[in-house]
Phi, psi and omega in degrees: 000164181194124157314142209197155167206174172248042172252357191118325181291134194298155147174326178238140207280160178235114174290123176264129178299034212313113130301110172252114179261136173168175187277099175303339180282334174239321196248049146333302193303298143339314172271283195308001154274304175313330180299290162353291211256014156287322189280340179281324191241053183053038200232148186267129164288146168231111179249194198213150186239138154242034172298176190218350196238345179155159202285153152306135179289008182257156169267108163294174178263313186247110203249162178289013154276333170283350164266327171288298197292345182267347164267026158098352195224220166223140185323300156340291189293338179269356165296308198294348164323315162078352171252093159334294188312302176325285227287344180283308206289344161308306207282296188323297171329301172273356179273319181309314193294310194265354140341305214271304180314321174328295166319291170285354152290349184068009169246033172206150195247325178211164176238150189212117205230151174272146199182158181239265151284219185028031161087028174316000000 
């Protein structure tokens, strides 16, 4: 966090905002720790679901139908696809885009995105 007045001078906190990306359907556990410990040392977690296989036990800000429409498609189209690899490098696409929209909208201050497989 870091402080501001308007000579310049610390006094009022600026909360930073983080994006944690990542498949809420197998690394839940995993995020929702990081959101934790983002959140311990005052900081906002945002998290982004790129799962592919099924919802998170958590509510994202950004969920995977909204990550399927910033890469051009759907969620749907991109299960039935039946190819695992696709459907990550689709998911990858729309989390950069709307990453990147966050960013330049100013509502995210840093990104942090969690992986596993798939050649994470």
């Amino acid at each position: 966090m870091t402080t501001t007045t308007l000579q310049g001078e610390p006094t009022v906190e600026e909360t930073r905002r983080i994006l944690v990306i990542g498949t809420g359907d197998t690394k839940a556990d995993e995020l929702l720790f990081m959101r934790e410990r983002i959140e311990a040392v005052g900081g906002v977690a945002v998290m982004m679901d790129v799962s592919v296989l099924g919802d998170p036990p958590y509510r994202p800000a950004y969920d995977r139908h909204a990550v399927a429409k910033a890469a051009d498609t759907t969620i749907e189209a991109i299960i039935a696809s039946g190819d695992e690899n696709s459907a990550m490098t689709l998911m990858a696409l729309g989390a950069s885009r709307l990453a990147r929209a966050l960013h330049d909208k100013s509502e995210i201050d840093g990104v942090i995105a969690l992986g596993g497989s798939m050649g994470t």
